[in-house]
PDB file of C-alpha atoms in Angstrom:
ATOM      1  CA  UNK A   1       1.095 -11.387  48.022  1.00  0.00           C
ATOM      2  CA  UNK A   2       2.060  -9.897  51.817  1.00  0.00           C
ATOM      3  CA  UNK A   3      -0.365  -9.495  54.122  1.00  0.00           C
ATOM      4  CA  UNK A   4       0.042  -6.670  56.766  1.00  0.00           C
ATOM      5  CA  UNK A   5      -2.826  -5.442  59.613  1.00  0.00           C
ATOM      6  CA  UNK A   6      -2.737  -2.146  60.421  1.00  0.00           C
ATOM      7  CA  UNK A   7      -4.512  -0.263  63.336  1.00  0.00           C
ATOM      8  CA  UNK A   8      -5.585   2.831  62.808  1.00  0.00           C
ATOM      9  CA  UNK A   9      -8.103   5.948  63.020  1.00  0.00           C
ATOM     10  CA  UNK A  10      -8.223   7.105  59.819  1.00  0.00           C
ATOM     11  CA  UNK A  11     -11.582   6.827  58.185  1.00  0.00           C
ATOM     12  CA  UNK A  12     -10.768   7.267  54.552  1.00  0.00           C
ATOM     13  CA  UNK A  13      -9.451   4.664  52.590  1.00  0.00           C
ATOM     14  CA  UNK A  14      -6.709   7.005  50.498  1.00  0.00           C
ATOM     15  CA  UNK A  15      -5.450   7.774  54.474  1.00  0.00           C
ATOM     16  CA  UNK A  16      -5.228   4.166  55.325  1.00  0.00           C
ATOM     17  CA  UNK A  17      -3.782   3.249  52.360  1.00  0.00           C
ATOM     18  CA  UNK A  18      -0.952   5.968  52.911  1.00  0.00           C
ATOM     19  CA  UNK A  19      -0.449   5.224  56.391  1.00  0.00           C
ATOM     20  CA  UNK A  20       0.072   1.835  55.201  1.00  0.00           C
ATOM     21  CA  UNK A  21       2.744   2.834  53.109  1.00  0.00           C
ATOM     22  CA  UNK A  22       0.144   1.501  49.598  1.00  0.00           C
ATOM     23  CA  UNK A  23       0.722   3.293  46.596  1.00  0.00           C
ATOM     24  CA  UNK A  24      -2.332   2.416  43.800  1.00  0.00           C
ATOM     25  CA  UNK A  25      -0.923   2.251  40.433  1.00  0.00           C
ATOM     26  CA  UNK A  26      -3.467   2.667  37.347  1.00  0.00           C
ATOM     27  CA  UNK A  27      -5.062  -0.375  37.057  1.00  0.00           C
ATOM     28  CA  UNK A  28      -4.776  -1.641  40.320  1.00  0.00           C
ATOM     29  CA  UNK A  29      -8.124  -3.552  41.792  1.00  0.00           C
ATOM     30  CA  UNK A  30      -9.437  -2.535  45.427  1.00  0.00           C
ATOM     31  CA  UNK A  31     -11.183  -4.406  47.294  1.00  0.00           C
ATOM     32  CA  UNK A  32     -13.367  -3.173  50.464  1.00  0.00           C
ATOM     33  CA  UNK A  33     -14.638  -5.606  52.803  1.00  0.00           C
ATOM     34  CA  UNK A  34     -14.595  -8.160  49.717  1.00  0.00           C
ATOM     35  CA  UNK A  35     -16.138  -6.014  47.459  1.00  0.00           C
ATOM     36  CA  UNK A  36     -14.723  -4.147  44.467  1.00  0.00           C
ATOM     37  CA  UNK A  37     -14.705  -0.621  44.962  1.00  0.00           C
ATOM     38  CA  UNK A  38     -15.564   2.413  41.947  1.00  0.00           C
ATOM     39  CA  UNK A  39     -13.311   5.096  41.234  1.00  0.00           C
ATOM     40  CA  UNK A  40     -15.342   7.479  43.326  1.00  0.00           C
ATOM     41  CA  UNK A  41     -16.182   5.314  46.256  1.00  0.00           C
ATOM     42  CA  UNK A  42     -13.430   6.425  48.466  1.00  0.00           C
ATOM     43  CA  UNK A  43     -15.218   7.143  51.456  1.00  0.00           C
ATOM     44  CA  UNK A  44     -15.368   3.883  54.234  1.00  0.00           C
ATOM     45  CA  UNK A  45     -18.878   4.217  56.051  1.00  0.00           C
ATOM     46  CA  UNK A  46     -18.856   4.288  59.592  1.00  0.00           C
ATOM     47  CA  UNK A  47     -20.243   0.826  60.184  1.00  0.00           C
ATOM     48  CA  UNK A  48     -17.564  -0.236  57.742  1.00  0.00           C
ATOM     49  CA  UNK A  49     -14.832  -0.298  60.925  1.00  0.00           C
ATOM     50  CA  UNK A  50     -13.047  -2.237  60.989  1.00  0.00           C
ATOM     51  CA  UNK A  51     -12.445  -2.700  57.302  1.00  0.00           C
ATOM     52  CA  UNK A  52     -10.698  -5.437  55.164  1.00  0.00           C
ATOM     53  CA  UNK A  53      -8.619  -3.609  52.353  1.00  0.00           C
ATOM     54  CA  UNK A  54      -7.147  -6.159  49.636  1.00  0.00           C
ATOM     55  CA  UNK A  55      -4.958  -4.509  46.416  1.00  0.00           C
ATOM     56  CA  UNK A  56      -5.012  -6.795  43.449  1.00  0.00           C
ATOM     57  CA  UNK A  57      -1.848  -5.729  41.876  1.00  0.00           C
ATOM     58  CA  UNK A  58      -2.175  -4.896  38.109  1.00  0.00           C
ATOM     59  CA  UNK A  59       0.721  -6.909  36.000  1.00  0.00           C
ATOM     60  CA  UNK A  60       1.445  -6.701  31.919  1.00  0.00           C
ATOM     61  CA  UNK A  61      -0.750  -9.360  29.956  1.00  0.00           C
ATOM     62  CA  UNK A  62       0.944 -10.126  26.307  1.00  0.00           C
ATOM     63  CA  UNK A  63      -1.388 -10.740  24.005  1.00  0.00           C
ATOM     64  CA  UNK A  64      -0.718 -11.973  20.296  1.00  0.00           C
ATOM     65  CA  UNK A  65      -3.849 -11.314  17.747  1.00  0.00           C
ATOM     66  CA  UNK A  66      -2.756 -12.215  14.610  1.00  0.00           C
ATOM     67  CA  UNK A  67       0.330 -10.462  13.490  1.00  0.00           C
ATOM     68  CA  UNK A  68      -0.225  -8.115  16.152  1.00  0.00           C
ATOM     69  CA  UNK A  69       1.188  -8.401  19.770  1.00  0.00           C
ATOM     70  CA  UNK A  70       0.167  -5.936  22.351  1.00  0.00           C
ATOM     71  CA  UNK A  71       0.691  -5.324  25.996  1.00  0.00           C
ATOM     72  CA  UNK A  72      -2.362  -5.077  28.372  1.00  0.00           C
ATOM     73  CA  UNK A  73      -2.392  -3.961  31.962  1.00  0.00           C
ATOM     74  CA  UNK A  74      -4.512  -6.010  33.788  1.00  0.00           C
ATOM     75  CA  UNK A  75      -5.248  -7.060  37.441  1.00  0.00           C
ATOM     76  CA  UNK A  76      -8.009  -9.167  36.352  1.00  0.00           C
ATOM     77  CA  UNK A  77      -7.968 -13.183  36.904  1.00  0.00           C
ATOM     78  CA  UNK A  78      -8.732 -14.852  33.875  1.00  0.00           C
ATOM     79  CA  UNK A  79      -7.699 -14.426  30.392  1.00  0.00           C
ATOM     80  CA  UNK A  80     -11.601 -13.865  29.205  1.00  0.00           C
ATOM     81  CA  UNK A  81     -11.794 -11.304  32.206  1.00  0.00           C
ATOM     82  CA  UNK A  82      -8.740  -9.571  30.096  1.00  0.00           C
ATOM     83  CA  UNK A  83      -9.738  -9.945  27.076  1.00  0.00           C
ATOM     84  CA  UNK A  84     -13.185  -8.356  28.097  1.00  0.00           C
ATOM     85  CA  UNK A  85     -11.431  -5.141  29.837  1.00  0.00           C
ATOM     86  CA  UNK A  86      -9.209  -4.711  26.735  1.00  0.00           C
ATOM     87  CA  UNK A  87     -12.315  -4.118  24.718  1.00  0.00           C
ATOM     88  CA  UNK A  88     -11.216  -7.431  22.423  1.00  0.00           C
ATOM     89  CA  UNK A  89     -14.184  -8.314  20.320  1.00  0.00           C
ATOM     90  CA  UNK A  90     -14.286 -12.177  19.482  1.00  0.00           C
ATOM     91  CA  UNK A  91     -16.692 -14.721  17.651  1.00  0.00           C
ATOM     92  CA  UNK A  92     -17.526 -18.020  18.798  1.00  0.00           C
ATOM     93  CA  UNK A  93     -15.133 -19.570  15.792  1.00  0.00           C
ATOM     94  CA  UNK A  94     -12.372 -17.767  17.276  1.00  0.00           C
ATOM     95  CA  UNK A  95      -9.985 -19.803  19.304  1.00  0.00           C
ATOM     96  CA  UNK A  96      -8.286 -18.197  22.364  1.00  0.00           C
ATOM     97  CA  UNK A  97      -5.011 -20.127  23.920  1.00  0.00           C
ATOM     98  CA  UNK A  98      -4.833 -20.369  26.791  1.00  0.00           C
ATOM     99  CA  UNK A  99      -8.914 -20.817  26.876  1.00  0.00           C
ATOM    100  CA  UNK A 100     -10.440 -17.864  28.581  1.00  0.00           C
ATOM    101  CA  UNK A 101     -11.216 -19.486  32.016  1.00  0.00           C
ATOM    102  CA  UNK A 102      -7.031 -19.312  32.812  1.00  0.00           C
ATOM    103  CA  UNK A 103      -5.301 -17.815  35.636  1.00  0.00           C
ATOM    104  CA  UNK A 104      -3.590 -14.919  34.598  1.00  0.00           C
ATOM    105  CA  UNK A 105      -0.051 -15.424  35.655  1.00  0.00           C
ATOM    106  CA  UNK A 106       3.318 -13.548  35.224  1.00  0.00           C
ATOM    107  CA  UNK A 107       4.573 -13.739  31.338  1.00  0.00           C
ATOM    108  CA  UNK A 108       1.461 -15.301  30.252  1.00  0.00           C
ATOM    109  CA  UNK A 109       1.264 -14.718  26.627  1.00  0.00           C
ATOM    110  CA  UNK A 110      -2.566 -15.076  25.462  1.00  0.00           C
ATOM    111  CA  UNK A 111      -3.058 -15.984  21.345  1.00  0.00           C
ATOM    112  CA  UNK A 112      -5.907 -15.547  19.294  1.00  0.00           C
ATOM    113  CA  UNK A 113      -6.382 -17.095  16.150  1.00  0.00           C
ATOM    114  CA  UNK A 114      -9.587 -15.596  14.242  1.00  0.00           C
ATOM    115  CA  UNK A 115     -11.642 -17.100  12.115  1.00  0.00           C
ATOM    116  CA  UNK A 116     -12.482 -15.724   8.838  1.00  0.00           C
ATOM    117  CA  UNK A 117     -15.900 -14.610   8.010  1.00  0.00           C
ATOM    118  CA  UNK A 118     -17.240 -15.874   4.159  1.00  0.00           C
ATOM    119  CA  UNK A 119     -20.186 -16.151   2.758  1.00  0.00           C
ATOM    120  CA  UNK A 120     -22.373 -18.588   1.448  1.00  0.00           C
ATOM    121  CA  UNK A 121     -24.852 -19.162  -1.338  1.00  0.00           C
ATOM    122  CA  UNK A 122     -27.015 -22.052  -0.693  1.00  0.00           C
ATOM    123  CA  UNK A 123     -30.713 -23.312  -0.444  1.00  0.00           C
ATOM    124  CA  UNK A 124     -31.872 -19.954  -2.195  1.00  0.00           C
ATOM    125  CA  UNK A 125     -30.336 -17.831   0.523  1.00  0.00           C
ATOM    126  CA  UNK A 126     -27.177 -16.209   1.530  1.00  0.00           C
ATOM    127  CA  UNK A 127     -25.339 -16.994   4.639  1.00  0.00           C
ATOM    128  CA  UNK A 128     -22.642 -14.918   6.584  1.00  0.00           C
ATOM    129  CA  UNK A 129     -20.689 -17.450   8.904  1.00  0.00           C
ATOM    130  CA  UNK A 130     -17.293 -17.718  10.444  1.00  0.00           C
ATOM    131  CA  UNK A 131     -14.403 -20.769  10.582  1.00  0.00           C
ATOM    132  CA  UNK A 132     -10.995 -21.290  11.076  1.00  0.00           C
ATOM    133  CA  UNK A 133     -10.548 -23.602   8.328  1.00  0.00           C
ATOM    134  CA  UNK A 134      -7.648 -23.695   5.375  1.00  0.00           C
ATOM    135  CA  UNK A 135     -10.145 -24.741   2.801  1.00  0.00           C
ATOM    136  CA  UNK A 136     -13.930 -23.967   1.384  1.00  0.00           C
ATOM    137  CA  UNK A 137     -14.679 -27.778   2.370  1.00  0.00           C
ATOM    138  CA  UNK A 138     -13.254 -27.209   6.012  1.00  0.00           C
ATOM    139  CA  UNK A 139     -15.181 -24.326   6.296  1.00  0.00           C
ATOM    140  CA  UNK A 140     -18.119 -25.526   5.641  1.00  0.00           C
ATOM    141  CA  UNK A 141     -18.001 -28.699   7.735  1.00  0.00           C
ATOM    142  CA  UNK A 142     -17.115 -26.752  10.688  1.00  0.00           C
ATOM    143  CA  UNK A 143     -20.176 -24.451  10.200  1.00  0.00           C
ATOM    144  CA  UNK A 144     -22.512 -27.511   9.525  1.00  0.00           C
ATOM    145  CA  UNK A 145     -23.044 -26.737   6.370  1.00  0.00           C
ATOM    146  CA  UNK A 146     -23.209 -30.535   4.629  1.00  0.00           C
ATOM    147  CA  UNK A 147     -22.791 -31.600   0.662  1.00  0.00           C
ATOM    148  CA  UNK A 148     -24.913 -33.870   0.402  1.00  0.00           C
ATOM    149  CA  UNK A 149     -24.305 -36.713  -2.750  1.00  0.00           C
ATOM    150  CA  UNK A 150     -23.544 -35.062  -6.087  1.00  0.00           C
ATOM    151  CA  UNK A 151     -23.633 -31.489  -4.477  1.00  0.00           C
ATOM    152  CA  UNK A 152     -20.829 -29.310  -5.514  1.00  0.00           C
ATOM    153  CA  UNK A 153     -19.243 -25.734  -4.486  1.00  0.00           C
ATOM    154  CA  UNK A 154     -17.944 -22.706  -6.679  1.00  0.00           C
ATOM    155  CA  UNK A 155     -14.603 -22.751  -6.169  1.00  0.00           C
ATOM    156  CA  UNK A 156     -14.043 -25.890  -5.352  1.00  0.00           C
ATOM    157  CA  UNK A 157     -13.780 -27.099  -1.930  1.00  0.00           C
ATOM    158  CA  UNK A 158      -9.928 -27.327  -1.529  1.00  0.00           C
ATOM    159  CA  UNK A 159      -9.890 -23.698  -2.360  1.00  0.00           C
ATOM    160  CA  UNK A 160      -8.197 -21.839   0.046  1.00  0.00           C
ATOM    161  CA  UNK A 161     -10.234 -19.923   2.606  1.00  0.00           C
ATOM    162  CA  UNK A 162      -9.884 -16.342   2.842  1.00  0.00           C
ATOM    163  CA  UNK A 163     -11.735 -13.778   4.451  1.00  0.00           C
ATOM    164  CA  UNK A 164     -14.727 -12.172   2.434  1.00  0.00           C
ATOM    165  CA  UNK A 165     -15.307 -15.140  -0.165  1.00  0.00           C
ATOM    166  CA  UNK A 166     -18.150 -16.267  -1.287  1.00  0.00           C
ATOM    167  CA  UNK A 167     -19.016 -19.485  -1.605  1.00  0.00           C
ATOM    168  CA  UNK A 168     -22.257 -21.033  -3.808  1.00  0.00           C
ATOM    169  CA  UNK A 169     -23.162 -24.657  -3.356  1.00  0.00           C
ATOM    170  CA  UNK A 170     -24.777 -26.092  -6.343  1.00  0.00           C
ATOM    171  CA  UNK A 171     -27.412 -28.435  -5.259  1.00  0.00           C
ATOM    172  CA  UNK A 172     -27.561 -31.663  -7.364  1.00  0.00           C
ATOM    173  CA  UNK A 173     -30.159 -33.775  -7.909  1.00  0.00           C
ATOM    174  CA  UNK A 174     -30.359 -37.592  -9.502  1.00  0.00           C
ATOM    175  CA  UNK A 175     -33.263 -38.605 -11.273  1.00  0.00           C
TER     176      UNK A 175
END
């Protein structure tokens, strides 16, 4: 963005913003001397003169979860930082594109694809885990969860996925 220096004697930081001819929008960033300012920290100390005053202008974020599309304000860098101020919860089977270390840039459009959480039945004990799979089989490989020989699942494994299933492996054994 444009770079101006201004020389001046205010001392507050709303004053030198005005006399600067800066308006802060909601959900702007400020920086102070390289550091981000709070909400209440308006005040420059006096050792703080000169002072380096940066504005990180907030721009729209689109971001598609699901069926759902939403618009976030955002003057944060990266898509995680986003996601993270937007209060989006997300598992490690989720898959965010672009991945969350991108630049944020004008019309960026972020999409998340969840995975679905389902439960499993095996080894006497019951297992909550998550996947983005189409089918029980998929699911299971991606979680690490292994068939081993005659070993079978209930449904079968080219059920569909779906969120909330559960899912019993039936542990064979040849004699």
């Amino acid at each position: 963005g444009a770079s101006q220096r201004l020389l001046t004697h205010a001392r507050r930081i709303p004053d030198i913003l005005t006399e600067a001819g800066v308006m802060l929008r909601k959900a702007d960033r400020l920086f102070a001397n390289g550091s981000l300012l709070i909400a209440d920290s308006r005040e420059l100390p006096a050792e703080a003169v000169p002072v380096s005053l940066r504005v990180v202008r907030a721009r729209p974020l689109s971001i598609r979860d699901g069926e759902r599309l939403t618009t976030h304000i955002t003057a944060a860098d990266t898509v995680g930082e986003a996601l993270a101020e937007a209060g989006i919860t997300l598992t490690l089977a989720d898959e965010i594109r672009p991945i969350p270390e991108t630049l944020i840039t004008d019309g960026l459009v972020v999409e998340i694809v969840r995975a679905v959480a389902f439960s499993v039945q095996v080894d006497g004990e019951m297992l909550t885990t998550y996947a983005r799979a189409d089918t029980i089989g998929e699911g299971l490989a991606k979680t690490g969860i292994a068939l081993i020989g005659l070993d079978y699942t209930i449904p079968k494994e080219d059920t569909p996925l779906t969120a909330g299933m559960r899912v019993r492996i039936v542990r064979v054994t040849e004699i």
